[in-house]
C-alpha cells in the first residue's frame, strides 16, 4: 500500500472513531446546560448572521463596542455562515461548527505525529489516545473529579463549560504545527503558506489557542534548528509568523491588541516575576540539554520537540496547580494542551521501547494500561449531550422573550445565565454583555459590580440611570438562575416599581428615567461634572444624573437603522449639546445637511457628545470602517497574492 493510501485509510478510520464518539453533537440544537457560556458564541453568530457581511459596531453589548473587539472572528462567522446558508438555527450551527473542528482535531494530531516522527504507528496511537484519555487526570485531582466518566478534557470543557472556540482552536493547532514542521525543515512554499494560514486560523478562533501556539511554535523552531543547525531554519521560522499576521491583519489591529490587554484584568490576575524566572530557568536547562543531546541529529528533532512541549506546558499548568506560578492568563484553561503534550511524550516513549524487540511486550503493556481509562469514557460517550426541554419551558428563554415582547428597543440589565442567553434569540440591548472580552467602555465592570454585588440600592439605581438603563432583571436566591450574582436582591424592593414577577424569585424592575439614550444637555454644566472616582462616588453620580436627565431640557430621540447607522433628532439651544449614551469611538461620524459634525467623548462616562449648533436637527450617525482595518484588509490581500504566487511559481518551475 502506498504512503498516500495509508494516510487516507488511517484518516478515514480516525474520522469514523471521532464521529462515533461525538455523534449526538452533529444534530444537537440546544444542550440542557444553560450555565454554559456557549450561548455567547451562539448569540454573536446570530447577530453577525443577521447583519452580514460585517457589522462594524455592536450596539447591544457593553454600551456599544466594535464587533471585532468582542471575540476573534472565526467562530462567530463560522456560526453565522452555517446558520445563514445551511438554513439551521444558530445554536445548531454552533454545535455543527464545534463538532467538525473536533473531528478535524483528532486527525490533525495524526498528521502532526506522522510528519514529526515519520512513524505511522505513533501517529495512530497519538490520535487514539487524544480521542480517549486525559493524562492530566493523573496529576490534577480536581480536574479528574470534575469529569465524572473520565471524559477527555478537550471534550469535557467543550460541552460542560462552553469552550467550543478554545477546543476548535486546539484542533487547528495540530495541523498548524504539522505544516510548520514541513516548512521549517525544507523550503516548501506551499507548506509555508499553509503553516501561516493555519497559525492565523488558530488565533482567529481563540486566544487561548493562540497562547498555546505561542508556547509550541518556538519549541518546534528550536527542535528543527538543533537537528539541522542551518541558518535557513531561522529565516523560514520568521516567515511563518509574518504570513500568519498578514492573514490576520484585517482583524488583529493595534487597537484590538490594546483593548484585549486592557480587558485581561477582568479575566485573570497578571503574571509575576517569579513565574517568569522559573519558566526561563526551565527553558534554559531544556535548551542546554537538547543542544548537547541532539545537535546536528535530524532524527532526534521530534523527541526534542515533544520534550520541550511537555516542559513548557507542565511548568505553566502544573506549576500553577502545585506552586501557584502564573506566567500569564489563566493556566488551568490550558489543561487540554497539557494533555496533548503528555500524549506526545508518552507515545514517543512507547516508540522508543518498540524499537527494541525485547521491550515490545513492555511497550504494548504500557499502552494498554494508559488507554484503559478510555473504556470507562466509551461506555458513557454520549452522556455529555442531554437535549434541552422545549424552549417555552426554559427560564432563560422566558425572561429574554418577555423583555423582547414588552420592552422592545429598551436597554435592560440582566445577570447570570440570562445575561449569557439574552441575545441568542433576538436583539435585546444590555449595558453588560456575554463575556468580559471586548469591553470598550471601562466603566461597565465598575458599574455592574456595584449594581449586583453592592448593598447600597440608591447607588445601584444611580448607576443604572447613568448607563442609560430602562429596567433591571433581579433574580433572588430562590430563582431558577444558576449563578445568583445579586448579593442583596432585596435592596430594590419598595424602591423601584415592578414590571414583571415570574413568581419564582425573578423580578424585573423599572428604572424611572426619560426613554431612550439620546439627550440634550447644557454643555457647560455637563463638561464641569468631572470623573467618577470609584463605584460608590455618590456625589458625582448624582450631579451627572441631574444634568443628563434634567427635565427642563428639550427631548431627543435616537433611531437605529442597523448596527452601523442611526438617526438622531432633537432641538438644541445656544450652549447645548447632543449626548448619546453610546460609547464613543473615533470610527463614528455624524453628518447633517452635507457636512460633518464633530463627535467627542464625555468626560464623566465615555459616551458620544455632539456639539451641534442651535436649531432643529436630524443627524445621521455612521460607523465607518476604521483606517487600521482597511490597511489590514490590504495587507491580507497582498499576503494572499504573494503566497499564491510563490506556490504557483514553485509548481511552474517543476
Tab-separated table of C-alpha atoms in Angstrom, residues 406-603:
chain	number	residue	atom	x	y	z
A	406	UNK	CA	-42.675	44.094	26.417
A	407	UNK	CA	-39.588	46.329	26.408
A	408	UNK	CA	-38.585	46.481	22.735
A	409	UNK	CA	-35.612	48.702	21.999
A	410	UNK	CA	-35.005	49.456	25.682
A	411	UNK	CA	-31.695	48.870	27.451
A	412	UNK	CA	-32.165	46.241	30.163
A	413	UNK	CA	-29.604	44.831	32.615
A	414	UNK	CA	-29.718	41.031	33.023
A	415	UNK	CA	-27.372	38.923	35.131
A	416	UNK	CA	-26.090	35.350	35.326
A	417	UNK	CA	-27.360	32.877	32.773
A	418	UNK	CA	-29.991	35.311	31.486
A	419	UNK	CA	-27.142	37.657	30.577
A	420	UNK	CA	-25.477	34.818	28.640
A	421	UNK	CA	-28.623	33.930	26.671
A	422	UNK	CA	-30.153	37.401	26.415
A	423	UNK	CA	-29.357	37.836	22.703
A	424	UNK	CA	-29.461	34.264	21.431
A	425	UNK	CA	-32.984	34.576	20.056
A	426	UNK	CA	-33.481	38.310	19.425
A	427	UNK	CA	-31.852	41.736	19.728
A	428	UNK	CA	-32.067	42.777	23.374
A	429	UNK	CA	-29.884	45.708	24.374
A	430	UNK	CA	-27.970	45.408	27.652
A	431	UNK	CA	-25.269	47.524	29.331
A	432	UNK	CA	-23.280	44.357	30.058
A	433	UNK	CA	-22.590	41.510	27.615
A	434	UNK	CA	-21.974	37.811	27.111
A	435	UNK	CA	-18.418	37.823	28.474
A	436	UNK	CA	-15.788	40.307	29.623
A	437	UNK	CA	-13.847	40.431	26.347
A	438	UNK	CA	-14.284	43.401	24.076
A	439	UNK	CA	-15.403	45.975	26.647
A	440	UNK	CA	-14.547	49.350	25.151
A	441	UNK	CA	-16.188	51.440	27.873
A	442	UNK	CA	-14.256	50.525	31.025
A	443	UNK	CA	-16.946	51.969	33.297
A	444	UNK	CA	-19.097	48.873	32.650
A	445	UNK	CA	-17.434	46.415	35.090
A	446	UNK	CA	-17.220	49.101	37.789
A	447	UNK	CA	-20.915	49.882	37.460
A	448	UNK	CA	-22.217	46.310	37.174
A	449	UNK	CA	-20.204	45.218	40.211
A	450	UNK	CA	-21.772	47.988	42.284
A	451	UNK	CA	-25.262	47.177	40.967
A	452	UNK	CA	-25.091	43.415	41.502
A	453	UNK	CA	-22.673	42.921	44.394
A	454	UNK	CA	-23.021	46.166	46.318
A	455	UNK	CA	-25.507	46.559	49.153
A	456	UNK	CA	-26.496	50.211	48.539
A	457	UNK	CA	-29.673	50.367	46.486
A	458	UNK	CA	-29.523	54.125	45.888
A	459	UNK	CA	-26.020	53.910	44.404
A	460	UNK	CA	-27.128	50.990	42.234
A	461	UNK	CA	-30.097	52.970	40.909
A	462	UNK	CA	-27.856	55.935	40.091
A	463	UNK	CA	-25.557	53.631	38.122
A	464	UNK	CA	-28.496	52.112	36.254
A	465	UNK	CA	-29.640	55.586	35.239
A	466	UNK	CA	-26.108	56.687	34.323
A	467	UNK	CA	-25.759	53.688	31.992
A	468	UNK	CA	-28.980	54.573	30.191
A	469	UNK	CA	-30.783	51.523	31.561
A	470	UNK	CA	-34.576	51.304	31.476
A	471	UNK	CA	-35.048	48.113	33.524
A	472	UNK	CA	-33.101	45.593	35.609
A	473	UNK	CA	-33.685	41.833	35.877
A	474	UNK	CA	-33.061	40.835	39.502
A	475	UNK	CA	-33.197	37.134	40.473
A	476	UNK	CA	-33.017	36.246	44.169
A	477	UNK	CA	-31.585	33.126	45.800
A	478	UNK	CA	-34.808	31.158	45.210
A	479	UNK	CA	-34.901	31.809	41.451
A	480	UNK	CA	-34.061	29.405	38.623
A	481	UNK	CA	-30.915	31.464	37.993
A	482	UNK	CA	-27.754	29.352	38.423
A	483	UNK	CA	-25.205	31.988	39.431
A	484	UNK	CA	-27.212	34.343	41.698
A	485	UNK	CA	-24.979	37.339	41.004
A	486	UNK	CA	-27.077	39.710	43.108
A	487	UNK	CA	-25.818	39.517	46.682
A	488	UNK	CA	-28.632	41.713	48.053
A	489	UNK	CA	-31.520	41.348	45.573
A	490	UNK	CA	-33.999	42.553	48.178
A	491	UNK	CA	-32.435	46.033	48.180
A	492	UNK	CA	-34.716	47.167	45.326
A	493	UNK	CA	-37.985	46.140	46.960
A	494	UNK	CA	-40.198	49.157	47.558
A	495	UNK	CA	-37.666	51.443	45.873
A	496	UNK	CA	-38.345	50.599	42.222
A	497	UNK	CA	-41.666	49.807	40.502
A	498	UNK	CA	-42.136	46.178	39.421
A	499	UNK	CA	-42.689	45.499	35.724
A	500	UNK	CA	-42.758	41.702	35.911
A	501	UNK	CA	-42.572	38.997	38.565
A	502	UNK	CA	-42.269	35.395	37.383
A	503	UNK	CA	-43.451	34.097	40.756
A	504	UNK	CA	-40.237	32.112	41.237
A	505	UNK	CA	-37.822	34.721	42.540
A	506	UNK	CA	-37.059	36.793	39.444
A	507	UNK	CA	-38.349	40.366	39.309
A	508	UNK	CA	-37.900	42.940	36.549
A	509	UNK	CA	-37.785	46.465	37.952
A	510	UNK	CA	-38.439	49.695	36.039
A	511	UNK	CA	-35.853	52.466	36.209
A	512	UNK	CA	-37.575	55.870	36.317
A	513	UNK	CA	-35.918	57.944	33.610
A	514	UNK	CA	-36.738	59.560	30.286
A	515	UNK	CA	-36.933	56.973	27.489
A	516	UNK	CA	-34.119	56.333	25.031
A	517	UNK	CA	-30.396	57.039	25.068
A	518	UNK	CA	-30.369	60.479	23.373
A	519	UNK	CA	-30.334	63.641	25.482
A	520	UNK	CA	-29.980	67.399	25.084
A	521	UNK	CA	-27.606	68.685	27.768
A	522	UNK	CA	-26.233	72.021	28.897
A	523	UNK	CA	-22.686	71.941	27.558
A	524	UNK	CA	-21.014	73.936	30.305
A	525	UNK	CA	-22.705	72.060	33.169
A	526	UNK	CA	-22.028	68.730	31.515
A	527	UNK	CA	-18.323	69.408	30.981
A	528	UNK	CA	-17.849	70.530	34.594
A	529	UNK	CA	-19.037	67.247	36.114
A	530	UNK	CA	-15.621	65.598	36.044
A	531	UNK	CA	-14.523	61.997	36.516
A	532	UNK	CA	-16.285	59.378	38.626
A	533	UNK	CA	-13.996	58.309	41.470
A	534	UNK	CA	-14.934	54.711	42.215
A	535	UNK	CA	-18.144	52.747	42.218
A	536	UNK	CA	-19.539	54.489	45.296
A	537	UNK	CA	-18.964	58.100	44.173
A	538	UNK	CA	-22.424	59.277	45.203
A	539	UNK	CA	-21.800	62.990	44.650
A	540	UNK	CA	-20.516	62.764	41.075
A	541	UNK	CA	-23.186	60.263	40.024
A	542	UNK	CA	-25.932	62.433	41.487
A	543	UNK	CA	-24.580	65.502	39.711
A	544	UNK	CA	-24.268	63.569	36.455
A	545	UNK	CA	-27.867	62.332	36.573
A	546	UNK	CA	-29.198	65.793	37.423
A	547	UNK	CA	-27.530	67.214	34.288
A	548	UNK	CA	-28.243	64.361	31.898
A	549	UNK	CA	-31.859	63.792	32.934
A	550	UNK	CA	-32.774	67.443	33.513
A	551	UNK	CA	-36.499	67.651	32.627
A	552	UNK	CA	-36.085	71.291	31.603
A	553	UNK	CA	-34.037	70.282	28.538
A	554	UNK	CA	-35.606	69.540	25.154
A	555	UNK	CA	-36.198	65.877	24.348
A	556	UNK	CA	-34.158	63.963	21.764
A	557	UNK	CA	-34.524	60.592	20.066
A	558	UNK	CA	-32.146	58.084	18.519
A	559	UNK	CA	-33.386	55.535	15.991
A	560	UNK	CA	-31.137	52.663	14.945
A	561	UNK	CA	-31.046	51.886	11.201
A	562	UNK	CA	-28.992	48.751	11.691
A	563	UNK	CA	-25.889	48.185	13.775
A	564	UNK	CA	-23.749	50.764	11.944
A	565	UNK	CA	-26.244	53.581	11.341
A	566	UNK	CA	-28.549	55.660	13.483
A	567	UNK	CA	-30.548	58.866	13.226
A	568	UNK	CA	-30.732	61.484	15.977
A	569	UNK	CA	-33.478	64.081	16.197
A	570	UNK	CA	-33.690	66.967	18.629
A	571	UNK	CA	-33.580	70.721	19.082
A	572	UNK	CA	-30.639	72.466	20.719
A	573	UNK	CA	-30.420	75.967	22.136
A	574	UNK	CA	-27.316	78.109	22.387
A	575	UNK	CA	-24.722	76.348	24.573
A	576	UNK	CA	-26.347	72.922	24.367
A	577	UNK	CA	-25.013	69.619	23.029
A	578	UNK	CA	-26.490	66.280	21.975
A	579	UNK	CA	-25.499	63.399	24.261
A	580	UNK	CA	-25.783	59.815	23.033
A	581	UNK	CA	-25.479	57.239	25.805
A	582	UNK	CA	-23.473	55.020	23.478
A	583	UNK	CA	-19.720	54.542	23.863
A	584	UNK	CA	-17.572	56.961	21.897
A	585	UNK	CA	-15.349	55.559	19.178
A	586	UNK	CA	-13.370	57.563	16.591
A	587	UNK	CA	-14.933	55.499	13.796
A	588	UNK	CA	-18.342	57.058	14.490
A	589	UNK	CA	-19.166	60.083	12.308
A	590	UNK	CA	-22.098	62.497	12.411
A	591	UNK	CA	-23.479	64.191	9.295
A	592	UNK	CA	-26.156	66.822	8.812
A	593	UNK	CA	-27.088	68.703	5.652
A	594	UNK	CA	-23.994	67.518	3.848
A	595	UNK	CA	-21.455	68.492	6.484
A	596	UNK	CA	-19.783	66.540	9.281
A	597	UNK	CA	-20.308	67.481	12.918
A	598	UNK	CA	-17.559	66.819	15.488
A	599	UNK	CA	-18.062	63.993	17.997
A	600	UNK	CA	-16.144	63.778	21.271
A	601	UNK	CA	-16.122	61.545	24.337
A	602	UNK	CA	-17.809	62.738	27.513
A	603	UNK	CA	-15.540	63.460	30.480
